[in-house]
mmCIF file of C-alpha atoms in Angstrom:
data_model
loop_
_atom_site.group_PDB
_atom_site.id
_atom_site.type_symbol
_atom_site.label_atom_id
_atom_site.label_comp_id
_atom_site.label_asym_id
_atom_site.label_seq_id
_atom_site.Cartn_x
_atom_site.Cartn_y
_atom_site.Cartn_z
ATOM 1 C CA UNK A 1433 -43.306 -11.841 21.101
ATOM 2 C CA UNK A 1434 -41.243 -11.003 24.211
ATOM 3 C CA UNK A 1435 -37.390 -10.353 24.388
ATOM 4 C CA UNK A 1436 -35.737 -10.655 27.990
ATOM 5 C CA UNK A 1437 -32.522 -8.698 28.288
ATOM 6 C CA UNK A 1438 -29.982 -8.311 30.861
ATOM 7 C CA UNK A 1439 -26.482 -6.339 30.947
ATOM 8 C CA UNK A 1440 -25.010 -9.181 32.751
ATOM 9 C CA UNK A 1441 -25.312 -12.293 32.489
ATOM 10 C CA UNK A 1442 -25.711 -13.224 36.176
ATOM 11 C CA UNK A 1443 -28.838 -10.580 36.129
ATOM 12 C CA UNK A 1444 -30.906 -12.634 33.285
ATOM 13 C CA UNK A 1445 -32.670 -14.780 36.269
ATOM 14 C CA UNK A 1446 -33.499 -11.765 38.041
ATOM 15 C CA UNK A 1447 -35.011 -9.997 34.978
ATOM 16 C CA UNK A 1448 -36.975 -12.745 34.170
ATOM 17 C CA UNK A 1449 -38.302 -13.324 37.338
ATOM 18 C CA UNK A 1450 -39.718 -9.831 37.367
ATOM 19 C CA UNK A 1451 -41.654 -10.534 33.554
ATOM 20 C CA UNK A 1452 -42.702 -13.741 34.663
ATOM 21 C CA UNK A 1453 -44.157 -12.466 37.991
ATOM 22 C CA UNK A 1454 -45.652 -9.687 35.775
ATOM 23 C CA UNK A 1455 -47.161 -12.133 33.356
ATOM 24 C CA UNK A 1456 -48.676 -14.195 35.536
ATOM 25 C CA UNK A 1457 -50.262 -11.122 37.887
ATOM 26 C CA UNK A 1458 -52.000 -10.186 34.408
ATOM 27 C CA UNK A 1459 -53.323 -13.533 33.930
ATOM 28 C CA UNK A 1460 -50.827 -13.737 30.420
ATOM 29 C CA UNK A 1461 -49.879 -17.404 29.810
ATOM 30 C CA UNK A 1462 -47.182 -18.793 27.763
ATOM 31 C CA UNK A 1463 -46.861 -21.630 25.140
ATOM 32 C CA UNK A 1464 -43.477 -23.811 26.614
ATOM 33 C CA UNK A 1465 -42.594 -25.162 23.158
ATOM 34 C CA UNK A 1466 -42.478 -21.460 21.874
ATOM 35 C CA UNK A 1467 -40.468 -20.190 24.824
ATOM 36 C CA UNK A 1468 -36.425 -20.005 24.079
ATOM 37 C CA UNK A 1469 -34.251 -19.204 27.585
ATOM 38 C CA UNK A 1470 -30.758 -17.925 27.597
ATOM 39 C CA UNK A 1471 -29.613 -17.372 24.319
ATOM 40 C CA UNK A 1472 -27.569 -14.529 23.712
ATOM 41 C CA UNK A 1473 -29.755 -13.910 20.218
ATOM 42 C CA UNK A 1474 -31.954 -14.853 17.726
ATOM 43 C CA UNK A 1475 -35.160 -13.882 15.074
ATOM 44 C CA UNK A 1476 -37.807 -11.684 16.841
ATOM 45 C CA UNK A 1477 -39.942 -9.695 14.870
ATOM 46 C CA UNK A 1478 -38.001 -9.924 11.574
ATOM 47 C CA UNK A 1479 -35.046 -9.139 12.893
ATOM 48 C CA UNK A 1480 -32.128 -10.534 14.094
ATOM 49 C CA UNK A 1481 -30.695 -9.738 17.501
ATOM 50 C CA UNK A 1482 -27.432 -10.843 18.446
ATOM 51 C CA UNK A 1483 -24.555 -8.987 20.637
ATOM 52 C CA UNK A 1484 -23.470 -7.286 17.825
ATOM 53 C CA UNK A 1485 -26.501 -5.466 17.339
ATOM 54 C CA UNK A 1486 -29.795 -5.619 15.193
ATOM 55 C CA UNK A 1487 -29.460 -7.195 11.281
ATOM 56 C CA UNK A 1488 -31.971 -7.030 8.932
ATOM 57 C CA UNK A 1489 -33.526 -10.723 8.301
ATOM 58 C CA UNK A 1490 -31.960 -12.507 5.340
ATOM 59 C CA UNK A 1491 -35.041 -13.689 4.271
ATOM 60 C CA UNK A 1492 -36.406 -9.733 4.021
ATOM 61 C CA UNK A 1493 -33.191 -8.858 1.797
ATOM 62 C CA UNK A 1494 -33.397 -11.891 -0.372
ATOM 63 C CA UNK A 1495 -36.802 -10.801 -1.093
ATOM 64 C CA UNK A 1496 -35.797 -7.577 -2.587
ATOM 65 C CA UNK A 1497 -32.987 -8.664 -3.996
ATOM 66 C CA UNK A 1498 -34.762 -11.279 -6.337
ATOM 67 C CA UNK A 1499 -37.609 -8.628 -7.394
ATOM 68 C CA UNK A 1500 -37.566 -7.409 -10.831
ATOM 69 C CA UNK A 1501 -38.293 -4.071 -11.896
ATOM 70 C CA UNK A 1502 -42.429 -3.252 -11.234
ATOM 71 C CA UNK A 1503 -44.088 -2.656 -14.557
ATOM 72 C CA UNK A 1504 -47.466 -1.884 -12.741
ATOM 73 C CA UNK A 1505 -49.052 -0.404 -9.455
ATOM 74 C CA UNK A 1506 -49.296 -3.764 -7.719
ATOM 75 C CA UNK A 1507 -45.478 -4.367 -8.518
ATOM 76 C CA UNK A 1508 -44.415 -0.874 -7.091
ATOM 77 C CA UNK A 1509 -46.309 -1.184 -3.986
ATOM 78 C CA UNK A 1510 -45.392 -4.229 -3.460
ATOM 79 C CA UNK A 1511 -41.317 -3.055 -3.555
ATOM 80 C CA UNK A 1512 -41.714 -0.412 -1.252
ATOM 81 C CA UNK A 1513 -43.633 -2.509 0.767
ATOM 82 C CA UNK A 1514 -40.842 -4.914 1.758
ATOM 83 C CA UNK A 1515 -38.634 -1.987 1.919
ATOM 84 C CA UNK A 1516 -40.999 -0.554 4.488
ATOM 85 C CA UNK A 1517 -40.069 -3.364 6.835
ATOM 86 C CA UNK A 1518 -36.620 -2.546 6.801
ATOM 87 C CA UNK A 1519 -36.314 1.482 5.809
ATOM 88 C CA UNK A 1520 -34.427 2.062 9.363
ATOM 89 C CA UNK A 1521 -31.356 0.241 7.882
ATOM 90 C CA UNK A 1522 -31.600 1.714 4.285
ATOM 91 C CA UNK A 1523 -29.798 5.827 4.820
ATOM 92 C CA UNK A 1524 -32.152 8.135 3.503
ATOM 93 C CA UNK A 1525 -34.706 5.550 1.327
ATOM 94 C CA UNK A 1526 -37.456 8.277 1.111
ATOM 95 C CA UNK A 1527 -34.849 10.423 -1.244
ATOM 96 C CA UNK A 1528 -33.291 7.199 -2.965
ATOM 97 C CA UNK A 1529 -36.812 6.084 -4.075
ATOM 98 C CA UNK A 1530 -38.396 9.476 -4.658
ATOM 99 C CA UNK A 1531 -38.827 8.602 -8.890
ATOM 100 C CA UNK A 1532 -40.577 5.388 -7.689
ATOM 101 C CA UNK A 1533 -42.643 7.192 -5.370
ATOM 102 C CA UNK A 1534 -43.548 9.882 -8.031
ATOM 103 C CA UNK A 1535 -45.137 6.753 -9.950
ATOM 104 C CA UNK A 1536 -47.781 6.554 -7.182
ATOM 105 C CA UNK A 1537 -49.179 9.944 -7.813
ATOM 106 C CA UNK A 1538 -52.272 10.916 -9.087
ATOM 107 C CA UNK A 1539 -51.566 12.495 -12.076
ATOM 108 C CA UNK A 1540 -48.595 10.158 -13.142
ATOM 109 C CA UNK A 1541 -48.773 7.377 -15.659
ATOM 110 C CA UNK A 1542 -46.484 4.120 -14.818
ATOM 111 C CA UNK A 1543 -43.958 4.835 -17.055
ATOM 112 C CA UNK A 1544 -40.669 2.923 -15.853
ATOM 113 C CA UNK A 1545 -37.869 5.835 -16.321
ATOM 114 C CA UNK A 1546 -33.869 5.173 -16.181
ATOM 115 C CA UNK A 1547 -34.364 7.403 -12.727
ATOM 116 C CA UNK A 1548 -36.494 4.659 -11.222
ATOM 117 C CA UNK A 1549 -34.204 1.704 -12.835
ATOM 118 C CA UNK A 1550 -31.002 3.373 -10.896
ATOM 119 C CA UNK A 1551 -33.161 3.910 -7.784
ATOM 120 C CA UNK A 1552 -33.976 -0.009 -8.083
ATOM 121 C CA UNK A 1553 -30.718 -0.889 -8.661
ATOM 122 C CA UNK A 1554 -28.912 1.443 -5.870
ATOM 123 C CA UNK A 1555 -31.711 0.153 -3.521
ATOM 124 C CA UNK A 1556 -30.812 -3.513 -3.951
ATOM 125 C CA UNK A 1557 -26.731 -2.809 -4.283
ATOM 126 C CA UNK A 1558 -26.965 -1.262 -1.293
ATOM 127 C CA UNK A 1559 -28.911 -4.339 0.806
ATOM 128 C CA UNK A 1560 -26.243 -6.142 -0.113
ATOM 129 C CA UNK A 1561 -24.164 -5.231 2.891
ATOM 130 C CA UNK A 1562 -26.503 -3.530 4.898
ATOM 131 C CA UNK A 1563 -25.313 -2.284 8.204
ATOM 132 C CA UNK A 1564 -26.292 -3.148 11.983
ATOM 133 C CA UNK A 1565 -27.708 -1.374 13.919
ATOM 134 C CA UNK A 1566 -25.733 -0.980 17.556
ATOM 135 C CA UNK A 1567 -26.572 0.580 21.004
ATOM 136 C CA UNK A 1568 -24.537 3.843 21.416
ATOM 137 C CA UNK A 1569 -21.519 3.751 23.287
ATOM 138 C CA UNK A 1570 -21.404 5.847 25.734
ATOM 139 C CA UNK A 1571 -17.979 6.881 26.340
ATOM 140 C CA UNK A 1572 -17.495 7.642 22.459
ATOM 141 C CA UNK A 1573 -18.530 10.647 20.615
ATOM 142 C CA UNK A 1574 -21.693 10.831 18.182
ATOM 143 C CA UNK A 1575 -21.569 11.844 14.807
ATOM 144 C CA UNK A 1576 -24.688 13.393 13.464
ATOM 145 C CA UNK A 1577 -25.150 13.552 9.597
ATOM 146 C CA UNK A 1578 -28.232 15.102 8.203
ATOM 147 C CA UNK A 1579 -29.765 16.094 4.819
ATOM 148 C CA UNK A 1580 -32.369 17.548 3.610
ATOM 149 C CA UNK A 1581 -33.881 18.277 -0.235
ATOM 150 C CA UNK A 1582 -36.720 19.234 -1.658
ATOM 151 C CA UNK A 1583 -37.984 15.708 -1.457
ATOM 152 C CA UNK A 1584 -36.860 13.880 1.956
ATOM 153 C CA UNK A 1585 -35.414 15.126 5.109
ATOM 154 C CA UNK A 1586 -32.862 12.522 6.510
ATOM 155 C CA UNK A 1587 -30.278 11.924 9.489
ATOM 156 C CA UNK A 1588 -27.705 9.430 11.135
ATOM 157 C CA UNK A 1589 -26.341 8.672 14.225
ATOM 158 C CA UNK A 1590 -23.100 7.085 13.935
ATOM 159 C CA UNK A 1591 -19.677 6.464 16.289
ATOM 160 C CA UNK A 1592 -16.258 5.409 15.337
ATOM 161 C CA UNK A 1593 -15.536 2.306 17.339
ATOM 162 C CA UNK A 1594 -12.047 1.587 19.092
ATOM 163 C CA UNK A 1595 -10.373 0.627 15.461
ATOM 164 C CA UNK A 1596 -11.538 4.438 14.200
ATOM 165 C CA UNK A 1597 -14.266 2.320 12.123
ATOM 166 C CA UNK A 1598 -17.557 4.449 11.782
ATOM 167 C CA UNK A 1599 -20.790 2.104 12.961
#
């Protein structure tokens, strides 16, 4: 997949006249019917891009969202599995999962605590609104937010934007 992107919109021709002289000095072809021009977003690589920022595909959320709780290995991989594909938009998974994880250990038995119920539960409450993801602005502070325990090690970027809203 290839994304084309230009500040302006009177620069897009320019910019992809560079990546199409590029492709073709590389001998890289191109199918036509696959090839969308000058849309200001759409899916690419599970995501979706828009002006606003990066989103998290619906389809990945629904997917969590109707899991049930894992009562084996298979089950439990497969959970954190489709929340590997989306951990960037998920604050500090590592530490909301850790009783999941735990189950994945050697000398653990699959036994499906309260601890790894709430986990479940917090995980899939919270992909309910997850957040976008934005380009800093440049000409606004950043606000850095970090935490560590025992388990994970975590941090955010964030900014307020002009209405004093964090994003």
């Amino acid at each position: 997949d290839l994304l084309a992107k230009a500040k302006k919109r009177c620069d897009h021709p320019e910019v992809l006249r560079v990546i199409l002289s590029r492709l073709i000095e590389y001998g890289v072809t191109l199918n036509p019917e696959k090839c969308v021009f000058g849309v200001t977003g759409g899916k690419l690589l599970g995501y979706i891009i828009s002006s606003r920022g990066i989103d998290v595909d619906p389809t990945k959320i629904r997917a969590v969202l109707e899991m049930v709780p894992p009562s084996d290995e298979s089950g439990i991989r497969s959970f954190l599995g489709k929340l590997g594909a989306i951990r960037r938009f998920i604050p500090d998974l590592s530490f909301a999962v850790h009783p999941i994880n735990n189950l994945l250990k050697k000398d653990y038995s699959i036994d499906w605590t309260e601890d790894c119920n709430e986990a479940f539960e917090a995980v899939k409450r919270f992909l309910l609104s997850p957040p976008t993801l934005m380009p800093p602005k440049l000409d606004h502070p950043l606000i850095l937010y970090s935490r560590a325990t025992n388990v994970s090690l975590a941090c955010m970027l964030a900014q307020e934007d002009d209405n004093k809203r964090e994003r």
